[in-house]
Every structure is written in structure tokens, then in C-alpha cells.
Amino acid sequence: MKNIKYILILLLAVSLFSCEDDDIIKLNDSNYEPASNITGFGSTLNISKDIKAESIKITYTPASYGVDIVTTHQLQFATSNDFANPVTFDIGAADDSFTFTVGALNELLTESLLLPVDVEANVSARVMTYSLSGVDTLYSEPVSFATTPYLDILFAPETFYLFGDGVGRVAQNNKLKFNKVHSEPDDSWTIVWMEANGTFKLCSDENYKGVIGKIGDADPATGEYTLGTTDNRGEDIPVPGTAGYYTVGVNLATNKLLIEPANIYITGPTIGNVWPTSSVVDDNKFKLDAENKKMFLTKSLQAGELRLHVTHPYIGDWWHAEFLFFDGKIVYREAGDDQERVNVNAGEQTIELDFINQTGKIK
């Protein structure tokens, strides 16, 4: 009798799991329809820096799995119809459409698809649809269009470089990358050792794509250089003439570049909870050791959290250009959250910064 009871339980369990399997089979046997009717690109999509803030709207007919389940649609691009190396656009769909700026598309074309600027290219786009784990991903038929990416020197400041004999580095050395200014998307900065003689230019990747220099001389009132454009890439930018560390700032909104001696300060708990602008004084300012190519500050400190920052006319609040060093390596806050804290002991300390090797230490 017990055996019969166990057999009945087993049969019931098989029946229940079969129902679940039937649900999956029913989904898999449904009529799958990928997205279709993609419109908005046209046969030729005209883009330029002058209209980078304008929006592009791409509409489509959404995909269907034949049953009511949650789906996600994303837009993909490739340089060929077979989508051998597709790039997924990091934007969400809304109301069966994708909306993005000309500038965002240009960044994808130049930074992700690695298309050269000022050269017409054929690009393919498709809508990718996915749903529950285990359910097939659907792809629309691609649409193709011609477009010409443009030079936008700050489309990706994190990959923006200085190079030239005046800065003693080549573009491949990513120690010369620019840093984002927190809360100020138009601005970026870097501290670099400049020789007494020489020049430099800027480029947007380590393969010297998007090389650009200055147009004309520096403004006699502000010292700013006007940066090159697509039509006029510009000339080499001269170094100031005295070897040392300089902060180079770039302002996208005005297309300007400004060089000034590096101004680095300590602030906060270790100097008695004094904060900018009150803390931005010579006693809290790092000095230049030109012989050893380092910046240093020797000072009697209180025990507490170390806070360091850079000042520059293109930088707003002090915390927009904070940095610290962890295990000897300099790390910039850029657009991120508060950094982890570095605590120092009370007493006279010397903080040493080496921006060539991007290192820092307390001794």
C-alpha cells in the first residue's frame, strides 16, 4: 500500500513539472517577430559639431514573442551588415523610439566604432530585443545610412592626451590623460611636467586621432589659446618657457585652453578644519622641487583625513578637482563619488607628489 502511495506522489510531481515544461515549450513555439520599420536615419544622416546638441529620434515597431512578457529593446551599430563587431548604444527606448543627441552619436561613431573624422562612412543599425533568461534574443533587419563623423576634441575627455617634445611624453603614455572636472562636463584638466623649450598638441587617442593645436596667439589679457577646429586643426602650442609642473585646462564650451603653474593645496581636517577659500593660502600650497621634478609640502599637521585639490580658472568648487594617493598611486576623483579616506598622524609631515610617475607619499 505504501508503494502505491509513493507511486501516486511521483506521478503527481511528474505531472506538475510537465505543466511547467509545457509553458516553456509554448513560449518557444510562439511566433517570434523581431523589431521592424526602423525610421529616422534616412539614406544620409548629416551631423556636425554645430548641431551636436540637437536630438535625433529613431522610431521602430517593437518585437513580439507571441506572449505577454517583459522585453528590452536596444539600438546596435556596426560598420558592416553582418554585424561582426556590433556596438550597443547605451540609451534606453521609450514609446517605441530611441532619442539621443548628435554629439552622443558622434562619440559612439568615433570612440566605439573607431571611424575616422571627416570621412564619409557607411553605418548599419538594428534593434536588438531580449527578455527572460533562456529566451532567444531577436534582431531586426539592419538599416544602412551614410554619415560623416566630425572632430569634437572633447567628446571623451578620459581619452584626451597631450603629446610633444615640450611635455616629454608621447600620446601612448596615458599618464598624460586629462581628468574630468566634477559637475562641470565642459571642463577637463591635467598636471604635466613641461620642459623649458618645445611645444605640444592634443589628440583624442593614443593613435594620434583627432590631433589639434592652437589658432593664433594667446589672448594677452587671459593667456588663453583658442583651439583648432575641423576646418583648421591649428599649430603647435608652445610651453611657457620655464621648466616645471603646469596645469593645463580645456574648456569645451569656449573651445579654449589655458596653461598656468600647478597650484595644489591641502585643506580640511589636517589643517584645523579650514576649507577653501580660506585654506587657499601659501602656507598650504605645494612647492616645486624642479631638480627632482616633484611637488612637496612640509607642514605640521593634525591627525585626520588628508584632502588635496588643484585650483585653476576652469575649475569651480575645490572638490571638483580633488585627488589622493592610495598605496603610492595618485587617483583622481573626477566625476566620481567621495574618495576613500587617507588618514595621517599628527606632527610635521612632508607630502611628496610625482606627476610624471603619478605617485604620492608621506614621509
Tab-separated table of C-alpha atoms in Angstrom:
chain	number	residue	atom	x	y	z
A	1	MET	CA	0.000	0.000	0.000
A	2	LYS	CA	2.858	2.356	0.860
A	3	ASN	CA	4.455	1.665	-2.517
A	4	ILE	CA	1.232	2.599	-4.301
A	5	LYS	CA	1.120	5.899	-2.346
A	6	TYR	CA	4.691	6.751	-3.309
A	7	ILE	CA	3.966	5.941	-6.954
A	8	LEU	CA	0.952	8.290	-6.911
A	9	ILE	CA	3.084	11.106	-5.406
A	10	LEU	CA	5.731	10.536	-8.052
A	11	LEU	CA	3.163	10.656	-10.849
A	12	LEU	CA	1.730	13.881	-9.445
A	13	ALA	CA	5.193	15.505	-9.340
A	14	VAL	CA	5.897	14.491	-12.932
A	15	SER	CA	2.542	15.955	-13.933
A	16	LEU	CA	3.314	19.288	-12.250
A	17	PHE	CA	6.766	19.620	-13.829
A	18	SER	CA	5.299	18.687	-17.190
A	19	CYS	CA	2.945	21.661	-16.889
A	20	GLU	CA	5.891	23.941	-16.286
A	21	ASP	CA	7.776	22.452	-19.217
A	22	ASP	CA	4.683	22.903	-21.388
A	23	ASP	CA	4.695	26.638	-20.541
A	24	ILE	CA	8.302	26.955	-21.725
A	25	ILE	CA	7.608	24.938	-24.857
A	26	LYS	CA	4.582	27.112	-25.551
A	27	LEU	CA	6.777	30.246	-25.380
A	28	ASN	CA	9.413	28.699	-27.583
A	29	ASP	CA	6.746	27.607	-30.073
A	30	SER	CA	5.191	31.079	-30.196
A	31	ASN	CA	5.517	33.240	-33.287
A	32	TYR	CA	8.597	35.395	-32.737
A	33	GLU	CA	8.648	38.721	-34.578
A	34	PRO	CA	11.782	40.901	-34.347
A	35	ALA	CA	11.507	44.686	-34.374
A	36	SER	CA	10.884	46.271	-37.746
A	37	ASN	CA	10.171	49.533	-39.606
A	38	ILE	CA	13.222	51.424	-38.294
A	39	THR	CA	12.983	55.038	-39.421
A	40	GLY	CA	14.884	58.231	-38.675
A	41	PHE	CA	18.347	57.687	-40.144
A	42	GLY	CA	17.456	58.187	-43.788
A	43	SER	CA	19.905	57.243	-46.507
A	44	THR	CA	22.285	60.008	-45.378
A	45	LEU	CA	22.473	61.363	-41.828
A	46	ASN	CA	24.099	64.788	-41.667
A	47	ILE	CA	25.862	65.512	-38.371
A	48	SER	CA	28.233	68.301	-37.339
A	49	LYS	CA	29.636	69.994	-34.266
A	50	ASP	CA	27.355	72.992	-34.851
A	51	ILE	CA	24.268	70.855	-34.174
A	52	LYS	CA	25.774	68.476	-31.581
A	53	ALA	CA	23.099	69.375	-29.010
A	54	GLU	CA	20.209	68.647	-31.367
A	55	SER	CA	18.219	65.430	-30.958
A	56	ILE	CA	17.807	62.504	-33.313
A	57	LYS	CA	14.676	60.360	-32.921
A	58	ILE	CA	14.616	56.815	-34.261
A	59	THR	CA	11.259	55.013	-34.295
A	60	TYR	CA	10.510	51.316	-34.772
A	61	THR	CA	7.800	48.693	-34.487
A	62	PRO	CA	8.606	46.676	-31.343
A	63	ALA	CA	9.393	42.987	-31.356
A	64	SER	CA	6.956	40.361	-30.118
A	65	TYR	CA	7.434	36.935	-28.570
A	66	GLY	CA	3.799	35.997	-29.098
A	67	VAL	CA	3.079	36.139	-25.370
A	68	ASP	CA	2.895	38.977	-22.860
A	69	ILE	CA	6.397	39.132	-21.321
A	70	VAL	CA	8.785	41.919	-20.411
A	71	THR	CA	11.116	42.900	-23.263
A	72	THR	CA	14.065	45.270	-23.606
A	73	HIS	CA	14.954	46.958	-26.883
A	74	GLN	CA	18.395	48.377	-27.606
A	75	LEU	CA	19.974	50.005	-30.614
A	76	GLN	CA	23.101	48.489	-32.129
A	77	PHE	CA	25.527	49.827	-34.718
A	78	ALA	CA	28.178	48.217	-36.908
A	79	THR	CA	30.346	49.041	-39.876
A	80	SER	CA	29.001	46.080	-41.857
A	81	ASN	CA	25.611	44.465	-42.431
A	82	ASP	CA	26.758	41.178	-40.899
A	83	PHE	CA	27.300	42.903	-37.529
A	84	ALA	CA	30.529	41.014	-36.921
A	85	ASN	CA	31.542	43.556	-34.252
A	86	PRO	CA	28.376	45.304	-33.097
A	87	VAL	CA	28.357	48.195	-30.642
A	88	THR	CA	25.326	48.638	-28.382
A	89	PHE	CA	24.240	52.233	-27.795
A	90	ASP	CA	23.885	52.967	-24.078
A	91	ILE	CA	20.443	54.546	-24.304
A	92	GLY	CA	17.010	53.251	-23.357
A	93	ALA	CA	13.919	53.036	-25.526
A	94	ALA	CA	10.735	54.952	-24.762
A	95	ASP	CA	7.416	54.885	-26.611
A	96	ASP	CA	8.844	52.631	-29.316
A	97	SER	CA	11.644	55.059	-30.118
A	98	PHE	CA	15.225	55.995	-29.269
A	99	THR	CA	16.161	59.663	-28.772
A	100	PHE	CA	19.763	60.855	-28.498
A	101	THR	CA	21.870	63.869	-29.387
A	102	VAL	CA	24.040	64.314	-32.440
A	103	GLY	CA	27.024	64.598	-30.084
A	104	ALA	CA	26.258	61.258	-28.415
A	105	LEU	CA	26.037	59.524	-31.778
A	106	ASN	CA	29.269	61.136	-32.961
A	107	GLU	CA	31.022	59.909	-29.816
A	108	LEU	CA	29.834	56.354	-30.498
A	109	LEU	CA	30.939	56.542	-34.137
A	110	THR	CA	34.412	57.838	-33.321
A	111	GLU	CA	35.136	56.224	-29.955
A	112	SER	CA	33.364	52.846	-30.216
A	113	LEU	CA	33.222	52.142	-33.944
A	114	LEU	CA	36.587	53.913	-34.377
A	115	LEU	CA	35.529	55.698	-37.541
A	116	PRO	CA	37.868	58.460	-38.763
A	117	VAL	CA	36.633	62.044	-38.690
A	118	ASP	CA	35.845	63.988	-41.862
A	119	VAL	CA	35.494	60.784	-43.886
A	120	GLU	CA	32.078	59.575	-45.033
A	121	ALA	CA	31.288	56.092	-43.746
A	122	ASN	CA	28.507	53.571	-44.249
A	123	VAL	CA	26.968	52.506	-40.955
A	124	SER	CA	24.402	49.795	-40.200
A	125	ALA	CA	21.884	49.927	-37.368
A	126	ARG	CA	19.468	47.377	-35.922
A	127	VAL	CA	17.209	46.898	-32.923
A	128	MET	CA	18.137	44.106	-30.524
A	129	THR	CA	15.396	42.663	-28.290
A	130	TYR	CA	15.824	40.374	-25.309
A	131	SER	CA	13.651	39.086	-22.490
A	132	LEU	CA	13.735	36.344	-19.885
A	133	SER	CA	16.812	34.214	-19.353
A	134	GLY	CA	16.831	31.390	-21.868
A	135	VAL	CA	14.591	33.174	-24.363
A	136	ASP	CA	16.131	33.875	-27.744
A	137	THR	CA	17.464	37.356	-28.483
A	138	LEU	CA	15.847	38.889	-31.561
A	139	TYR	CA	17.457	41.197	-34.103
A	140	SER	CA	15.708	43.390	-36.634
A	141	GLU	CA	16.750	43.597	-40.241
A	142	PRO	CA	19.515	46.218	-40.399
A	143	VAL	CA	19.156	49.613	-41.981
A	144	SER	CA	22.149	51.352	-43.513
A	145	PHE	CA	22.983	55.025	-43.839
A	146	ALA	CA	25.913	57.228	-44.779
A	147	THR	CA	27.314	59.752	-42.322
A	148	THR	CA	30.493	61.744	-41.753
A	149	PRO	CA	31.806	61.847	-38.152
A	150	TYR	CA	33.223	65.189	-37.106
A	151	LEU	CA	36.102	66.251	-34.888
A	152	ASP	CA	34.969	67.103	-31.377
A	153	ILE	CA	38.154	67.309	-29.356
A	154	LEU	CA	36.480	66.720	-26.033
A	155	PHE	CA	33.948	64.072	-26.937
A	156	ALA	CA	35.693	61.797	-24.462
A	157	PRO	CA	37.969	63.706	-22.049
A	158	GLU	CA	39.065	60.484	-20.338
A	159	THR	CA	40.911	59.562	-23.544
A	160	PHE	CA	42.305	63.003	-24.266
A	161	TYR	CA	46.096	63.267	-24.386
A	162	LEU	CA	48.943	65.756	-24.564
A	163	PHE	CA	51.990	64.923	-26.653
A	164	GLY	CA	55.075	66.698	-27.956
A	165	ASP	CA	58.700	67.452	-27.151
A	166	GLY	CA	57.673	70.226	-24.762
A	167	VAL	CA	55.913	67.796	-22.422
A	168	GLY	CA	58.448	64.997	-22.724
A	169	ARG	CA	55.857	62.347	-23.458
A	170	VAL	CA	54.204	60.658	-26.394
A	171	ALA	CA	50.482	60.110	-26.683
A	172	GLN	CA	50.695	56.423	-25.845
A	173	ASN	CA	51.773	57.272	-22.316
A	174	ASN	CA	48.416	57.557	-20.587
A	175	LYS	CA	49.975	59.469	-17.699
A	176	LEU	CA	49.162	62.474	-19.866
A	177	LYS	CA	45.436	61.847	-19.934
A	178	PHE	CA	43.135	64.666	-18.928
A	179	ASN	CA	40.895	64.384	-15.868
A	180	LYS	CA	37.222	65.269	-15.796
A	181	VAL	CA	36.145	68.173	-13.609
A	182	HIS	CA	33.379	67.007	-11.275
A	183	SER	CA	29.973	68.581	-12.071
A	184	GLU	CA	31.477	70.568	-14.953
A	185	PRO	CA	31.139	68.451	-18.100
A	186	ASP	CA	32.665	71.088	-20.373
A	187	ASP	CA	35.969	71.196	-18.483
A	188	SER	CA	38.959	68.904	-18.019
A	189	TRP	CA	42.479	69.309	-16.637
A	190	THR	CA	45.819	67.632	-16.179
A	191	ILE	CA	49.100	68.413	-14.418
A	192	VAL	CA	52.122	67.828	-16.611
A	193	TRP	CA	55.865	68.463	-16.444
A	194	MET	CA	56.844	70.915	-19.160
A	195	GLU	CA	60.366	71.451	-20.391
A	196	ALA	CA	61.953	74.886	-20.764
A	197	ASN	CA	61.617	74.619	-24.541
A	198	GLY	CA	59.384	72.846	-27.025
A	199	THR	CA	55.734	72.560	-27.987
A	200	PHE	CA	52.788	70.206	-27.660
A	201	LYS	CA	49.468	69.350	-29.236
A	202	LEU	CA	46.403	67.441	-28.124
A	203	CYS	CA	44.890	64.262	-29.526
A	204	SER	CA	41.911	62.115	-28.664
A	205	ASP	CA	43.511	58.675	-28.528
A	206	GLU	CA	46.909	57.010	-28.332
A	207	ASN	CA	46.995	56.529	-32.092
A	208	TYR	CA	47.011	60.302	-32.599
A	209	LYS	CA	43.432	60.517	-33.845
A	210	GLY	CA	41.910	63.995	-33.692
A	211	VAL	CA	45.211	65.898	-33.407
A	212	ILE	CA	44.594	69.557	-32.676
A	213	GLY	CA	46.590	72.636	-31.689
A	214	LYS	CA	46.059	76.379	-31.316
A	215	ILE	CA	44.746	79.039	-33.651
A	216	GLY	CA	46.634	82.294	-33.326
A	217	ASP	CA	48.444	83.600	-30.272
A	218	ALA	CA	47.374	83.528	-26.656
A	219	ASP	CA	44.918	86.186	-25.534
A	220	PRO	CA	47.124	88.894	-23.949
A	221	ALA	CA	44.551	89.519	-21.200
A	222	THR	CA	43.720	85.942	-20.156
A	223	GLY	CA	46.578	83.840	-21.550
A	224	GLU	CA	44.036	81.508	-23.185
A	225	TYR	CA	44.606	79.796	-26.509
A	226	THR	CA	41.794	79.167	-28.973
A	227	LEU	CA	41.856	75.522	-30.013
A	228	GLY	CA	41.659	74.245	-33.558
A	229	THR	CA	38.545	73.154	-35.405
A	230	THR	CA	37.649	70.696	-38.120
A	231	ASP	CA	38.461	73.276	-40.778
A	232	ASN	CA	41.673	74.463	-39.125
A	233	ARG	CA	43.399	71.957	-36.854
A	234	GLY	CA	45.826	74.600	-35.609
A	235	GLU	CA	49.514	74.843	-34.820
A	236	ASP	CA	51.779	73.527	-32.064
A	237	ILE	CA	51.243	75.122	-28.647
A	238	PRO	CA	54.454	76.478	-27.075
A	239	VAL	CA	55.384	75.665	-23.477
A	240	PRO	CA	55.666	78.673	-21.120
A	241	GLY	CA	59.476	78.735	-21.141
A	242	THR	CA	60.360	77.736	-17.567
A	243	ALA	CA	60.622	74.043	-16.744
A	244	GLY	CA	58.161	72.880	-14.120
A	245	TYR	CA	54.740	71.440	-13.412
A	246	TYR	CA	51.810	73.153	-15.082
A	247	THR	CA	48.060	72.633	-15.001
A	248	VAL	CA	46.553	72.536	-18.475
A	249	GLY	CA	42.815	73.179	-18.589
A	250	VAL	CA	40.484	72.770	-21.549
A	251	ASN	CA	37.060	74.395	-21.719
A	252	LEU	CA	34.761	72.763	-24.261
A	253	ALA	CA	32.109	75.471	-24.029
A	254	THR	CA	34.537	78.138	-25.246
A	255	ASN	CA	36.997	75.895	-27.130
A	256	LYS	CA	39.836	77.401	-25.075
A	257	LEU	CA	42.986	76.069	-23.424
A	258	LEU	CA	44.802	77.707	-20.507
A	259	ILE	CA	48.203	76.831	-19.048
A	260	GLU	CA	49.250	78.024	-15.605
A	261	PRO	CA	51.758	76.863	-12.965
A	262	ALA	CA	50.375	73.962	-10.946
A	263	ASN	CA	48.578	75.197	-7.823
A	264	ILE	CA	47.991	72.336	-5.381
A	265	TYR	CA	46.684	72.788	-1.838
A	266	ILE	CA	45.987	70.821	1.304
A	267	THR	CA	42.688	71.535	3.026
A	268	GLY	CA	40.308	70.223	5.687
A	269	PRO	CA	40.814	68.290	8.929
A	270	THR	CA	44.614	68.089	8.924
A	271	ILE	CA	44.956	71.879	8.974
A	272	GLY	CA	42.341	72.561	11.635
A	273	ASN	CA	39.168	72.058	9.600
A	274	VAL	CA	39.966	75.043	7.424
A	275	TRP	CA	38.394	74.774	3.976
A	276	PRO	CA	38.549	76.709	0.697
A	277	THR	CA	38.665	79.501	0.071
A	278	SER	CA	40.189	80.242	3.483
A	279	SER	CA	42.664	77.376	3.111
A	280	VAL	CA	43.932	78.513	-0.297
A	281	VAL	CA	46.990	80.348	1.017
A	282	ASP	CA	50.733	79.980	0.523
A	283	ASP	CA	51.202	78.079	3.805
A	284	ASN	CA	49.021	75.269	2.415
A	285	LYS	CA	50.401	75.340	-1.105
A	286	PHE	CA	52.748	72.699	-2.522
A	287	LYS	CA	56.194	73.871	-3.618
A	288	LEU	CA	58.127	72.837	-6.707
A	289	ASP	CA	61.297	70.751	-6.444
A	290	ALA	CA	62.450	71.369	-10.009
A	291	GLU	CA	65.663	69.361	-9.665
A	292	ASN	CA	63.788	66.168	-8.764
A	293	LYS	CA	60.635	67.041	-10.745
A	294	LYS	CA	58.338	66.747	-7.739
A	295	MET	CA	55.881	68.852	-5.751
A	296	PHE	CA	56.094	68.825	-1.963
A	297	LEU	CA	54.636	70.325	1.177
A	298	THR	CA	56.295	70.172	4.603
A	299	LYS	CA	53.919	71.166	7.364
A	300	SER	CA	52.846	70.380	10.923
A	301	LEU	CA	49.556	68.544	10.514
A	302	GLN	CA	46.781	67.495	12.840
A	303	ALA	CA	45.668	63.885	12.804
A	304	GLY	CA	42.818	63.356	10.385
A	305	GLU	CA	41.721	62.832	6.815
A	306	LEU	CA	44.013	64.072	4.072
A	307	ARG	CA	42.320	66.263	1.432
A	308	LEU	CA	44.187	67.608	-1.606
A	309	HIS	CA	42.948	69.638	-4.543
A	310	VAL	CA	44.018	71.658	-7.571
A	311	THR	CA	42.960	75.191	-8.466
A	312	HIS	CA	42.612	76.543	-11.988
A	313	PRO	CA	40.352	79.169	-13.610
A	314	TYR	CA	38.388	76.385	-15.329
A	315	ILE	CA	37.728	74.562	-12.034
A	316	GLY	CA	34.829	75.678	-9.845
A	317	ASP	CA	34.475	74.316	-6.307
A	318	TRP	CA	37.618	72.839	-4.833
A	319	TRP	CA	36.173	69.309	-4.611
A	320	HIS	CA	35.602	69.295	-8.361
A	321	ALA	CA	39.349	68.623	-8.726
A	322	GLU	CA	40.218	66.519	-5.681
A	323	PHE	CA	42.765	63.727	-5.697
A	324	LEU	CA	44.508	61.396	-3.249
A	325	PHE	CA	47.044	58.620	-3.420
A	326	PHE	CA	46.444	55.001	-2.436
A	327	ASP	CA	49.335	52.569	-1.995
A	328	GLY	CA	51.511	55.261	-3.540
A	329	LYS	CA	49.411	55.758	-6.700
A	330	ILE	CA	47.630	59.043	-7.400
A	331	VAL	CA	43.892	58.618	-8.023
A	332	TYR	CA	41.700	61.483	-9.221
A	333	ARG	CA	38.126	61.943	-8.065
A	334	GLU	CA	36.985	63.211	-11.482
A	335	ALA	CA	33.194	62.706	-11.801
A	336	GLY	CA	33.006	60.038	-9.086
A	337	ASP	CA	31.705	59.968	-5.531
A	338	ASP	CA	33.763	60.901	-2.480
A	339	GLN	CA	37.044	59.019	-2.476
A	340	GLU	CA	38.085	56.655	0.281
A	341	ARG	CA	39.858	58.462	3.056
A	342	VAL	CA	43.581	58.536	3.789
A	343	ASN	CA	44.362	59.339	7.425
A	344	VAL	CA	47.591	60.924	8.599
A	345	ASN	CA	49.133	61.159	12.046
A	346	ALA	CA	49.750	64.385	13.912
A	347	GLY	CA	53.146	66.035	13.587
A	348	GLU	CA	55.387	67.513	10.934
A	349	GLN	CA	54.958	65.649	7.666
A	350	THR	CA	56.263	66.001	4.133
A	351	ILE	CA	53.848	65.103	1.352
A	352	GLU	CA	55.573	64.436	-1.953
A	353	LEU	CA	53.847	64.239	-5.347
A	354	ASP	CA	55.372	62.990	-8.594
A	355	PHE	CA	53.054	63.700	-11.530
A	356	ILE	CA	55.394	62.158	-14.064
A	357	ASN	CA	55.039	58.740	-12.460
A	358	GLN	CA	51.661	59.550	-10.866
A	359	THR	CA	52.811	58.680	-7.353
A	360	GLY	CA	52.469	60.224	-3.916
A	361	LYS	CA	53.854	59.545	-0.443
A	362	ILE	CA	54.053	60.927	3.088
A	363	LYS	CA	57.375	60.931	4.881
